[in-house]
Coordinates of C-alpha atoms in Angstrom, one line a residue:
M1 CA 100.6 115.8 62.5
G2 CA 99.0 118.5 60.5
N3 CA 96.1 118.8 63.0
F4 CA 98.6 119.3 65.8
Q5 CA 100.4 122.1 63.8
A6 CA 97.0 123.7 63.0
V7 CA 95.8 123.8 66.6
S8 CA 99.2 125.2 67.7
M9 CA 99.2 128.0 65.1
A10 CA 95.6 128.9 65.6
S11 CA 96.0 129.1 69.4
R12 CA 99.3 131.1 69.3
Y13 CA 98.4 133.5 66.5
P14 CA 94.6 134.0 66.6
S15 CA 94.7 137.4 64.9
R16 CA 96.4 135.7 61.8
V17 CA 94.1 132.7 61.5
I18 CA 90.7 133.1 59.8
A19 CA 89.7 129.4 60.2
S20 CA 91.4 126.1 61.2
I21 CA 90.2 123.0 59.4
Y22 CA 90.9 119.5 60.9
A23 CA 90.7 116.5 58.6
N24 CA 90.5 113.0 60.1
L25 CA 91.3 114.4 63.5
Y26 CA 92.8 111.8 65.9
V27 CA 93.7 113.0 69.4
F28 CA 95.8 110.8 71.6
P29 CA 94.8 110.7 75.3
Y30 CA 97.1 113.2 77.0
K31 CA 99.5 111.8 79.5
P32 CA 101.7 114.4 81.2
A33 CA 105.4 113.7 81.1
D34 CA 107.0 112.0 84.1
S35 CA 109.5 113.8 86.1
E36 CA 112.0 111.2 84.9
K37 CA 113.4 112.0 81.5
N38 CA 112.1 109.9 78.6
K39 CA 114.9 107.4 77.8
F40 CA 114.3 107.9 74.0
S41 CA 114.8 111.7 74.0
S42 CA 118.0 113.5 73.2
D43 CA 119.8 115.2 76.1
S44 CA 121.3 117.8 73.7
E45 CA 120.0 119.1 70.4
G46 CA 121.3 117.0 67.5
A47 CA 122.6 114.1 69.6
P48 CA 121.6 110.6 68.4
I49 CA 118.6 109.0 70.2
T50 CA 118.6 105.3 71.1
D51 CA 116.0 103.4 68.9
S52 CA 114.1 100.6 70.7
F53 CA 113.4 98.8 67.4
E54 CA 116.2 96.4 66.4
L55 CA 116.8 94.7 63.1
K56 CA 117.4 91.0 63.5
E57 CA 119.6 89.1 61.2
D58 CA 117.1 86.2 60.8
G59 CA 114.3 88.7 59.9
S60 CA 112.3 87.8 63.0
H61 CA 111.7 91.6 63.6
L62 CA 109.3 91.3 60.6
V63 CA 107.4 88.3 62.0
N64 CA 107.1 90.2 65.3
L65 CA 105.5 93.2 63.6
H66 CA 103.1 90.8 61.8
N67 CA 102.2 88.9 65.0
T68 CA 101.4 92.0 66.9
R69 CA 98.1 92.2 64.9
K70 CA 97.6 88.6 63.7
W71 CA 93.9 88.9 64.5
L72 CA 93.5 91.2 61.5
D73 CA 92.6 90.0 58.1
P74 CA 95.9 89.0 56.4
E75 CA 95.6 91.7 53.7
L76 CA 94.9 94.4 56.2
N77 CA 97.7 93.2 58.5
F78 CA 100.1 93.3 55.5
R79 CA 99.1 96.9 54.8
V80 CA 99.5 97.9 58.5
V81 CA 102.9 96.2 58.8
Q82 CA 104.1 97.8 55.6
G83 CA 103.2 101.2 57.0
E84 CA 104.8 100.5 60.3
I85 CA 108.1 99.4 58.5
T86 CA 108.1 102.7 56.6
Y87 CA 107.6 104.6 59.8
L88 CA 110.3 102.7 61.6
M89 CA 112.8 103.2 58.8
N90 CA 112.1 107.0 58.8
R91 CA 112.3 107.1 62.6
R92 CA 115.8 105.5 62.4
A93 CA 116.9 108.4 60.2
R94 CA 115.3 111.0 62.5
Y95 CA 116.8 109.4 65.6
A96 CA 120.3 109.4 64.1
K97 CA 120.0 113.2 63.7
G98 CA 118.6 113.6 67.3
V99 CA 115.0 114.3 66.2
S100 CA 112.2 112.8 68.2
M101 CA 108.6 113.4 67.4
E102 CA 107.2 110.0 68.4
D103 CA 104.8 110.2 71.3
L104 CA 101.9 112.5 70.4
S105 CA 100.3 111.7 73.7
D106 CA 102.9 114.0 75.3
Y107 CA 101.1 117.0 73.6
D108 CA 98.1 118.4 75.4
F109 CA 95.8 119.0 72.4
E110 CA 92.8 120.3 74.4
A111 CA 94.6 123.2 76.1
P112 CA 95.6 125.1 72.9
A113 CA 92.3 124.1 71.2
Q114 CA 90.4 125.9 74.0
K115 CA 92.5 129.1 73.4
I116 CA 91.2 129.4 69.9
P117 CA 88.7 132.3 69.8
T118 CA 85.1 131.4 69.1
S119 CA 85.2 133.8 66.1
C120 CA 87.6 131.3 64.4
P121 CA 85.6 128.4 62.8
T122 CA 87.2 125.0 63.4
P123 CA 85.4 122.5 61.1
C124 CA 86.3 118.9 61.6
I125 CA 86.1 116.5 58.6
A126 CA 85.7 112.8 59.2
G127 CA 86.5 110.3 56.5
E128 CA 84.4 107.3 57.1
S129 CA 87.0 104.9 55.7
F130 CA 89.7 106.5 57.8
L131 CA 87.6 106.1 61.0
S132 CA 86.6 102.6 60.1
F133 CA 90.2 101.6 59.5
F134 CA 91.4 102.9 62.9
D135 CA 88.4 101.3 64.6
T136 CA 89.2 98.0 62.9
I137 CA 92.9 97.9 64.1
G138 CA 91.9 98.8 67.6
Y139 CA 92.8 102.5 67.7
H140 CA 89.3 103.7 68.4
G141 CA 89.2 106.2 65.4
T142 CA 85.6 107.3 65.9
Q143 CA 86.0 107.8 69.6
Q144 CA 89.3 109.7 69.2
F145 CA 87.8 111.9 66.4
D146 CA 84.8 112.8 68.6
A147 CA 87.1 113.6 71.6
G148 CA 89.1 115.9 69.4
C149 CA 86.1 117.7 68.1
Q150 CA 84.8 118.3 71.6
C151 CA 88.0 120.3 72.4
F152 CA 86.8 123.2 70.2
S153 CA 84.2 125.7 71.2
N154 CA 83.2 126.6 67.6
N155 CA 83.2 123.5 65.4
E156 CA 81.1 121.8 62.8
V157 CA 81.5 118.2 61.8
A158 CA 81.3 116.9 58.3
S159 CA 81.6 113.4 57.0
L160 CA 83.1 112.1 53.8
S161 CA 82.1 108.7 52.5
G162 CA 83.2 106.5 49.5
P163 CA 86.5 105.4 48.2
K164 CA 88.4 108.7 48.8
S165 CA 87.3 109.1 52.4
T166 CA 90.7 107.9 53.7
I167 CA 92.5 110.9 52.3
N168 CA 94.1 113.0 55.0
M169 CA 94.6 116.7 54.0

């Protein structure tokens, strides 16, 4: 989410930004919102939002999360499911307060990126382990990183390798 905040700030306040650095940039393919209101958004600020994820008394919701990616190595699948459970738990707390920030494909990343002046450097840093992980789980990390970098008119790309190349700044 930091990359989305950075592109938004740099495009809206170009005179206040010297450079905008993007680490492990992942840009979701943009899909404009339908004319029909998203059923998971709040009609009024602060009103609870319906959560599509349901806890099941028999624990089958955990099995369903695991089976979504059963083609993965068991250890990797365990790590992915653990992260998804944490995300879903945090989402439940946000939804109860009426806060939705779920679908990043609703944000047109390219439009504000193109508003950043060419005088503002926009280096993109790719962690090899980060990209590899997203490629492995089917999220096309390398492809999405490249697509994000192409949104900027003045960027340089750097790669990090080794055990700390998963760190997201």
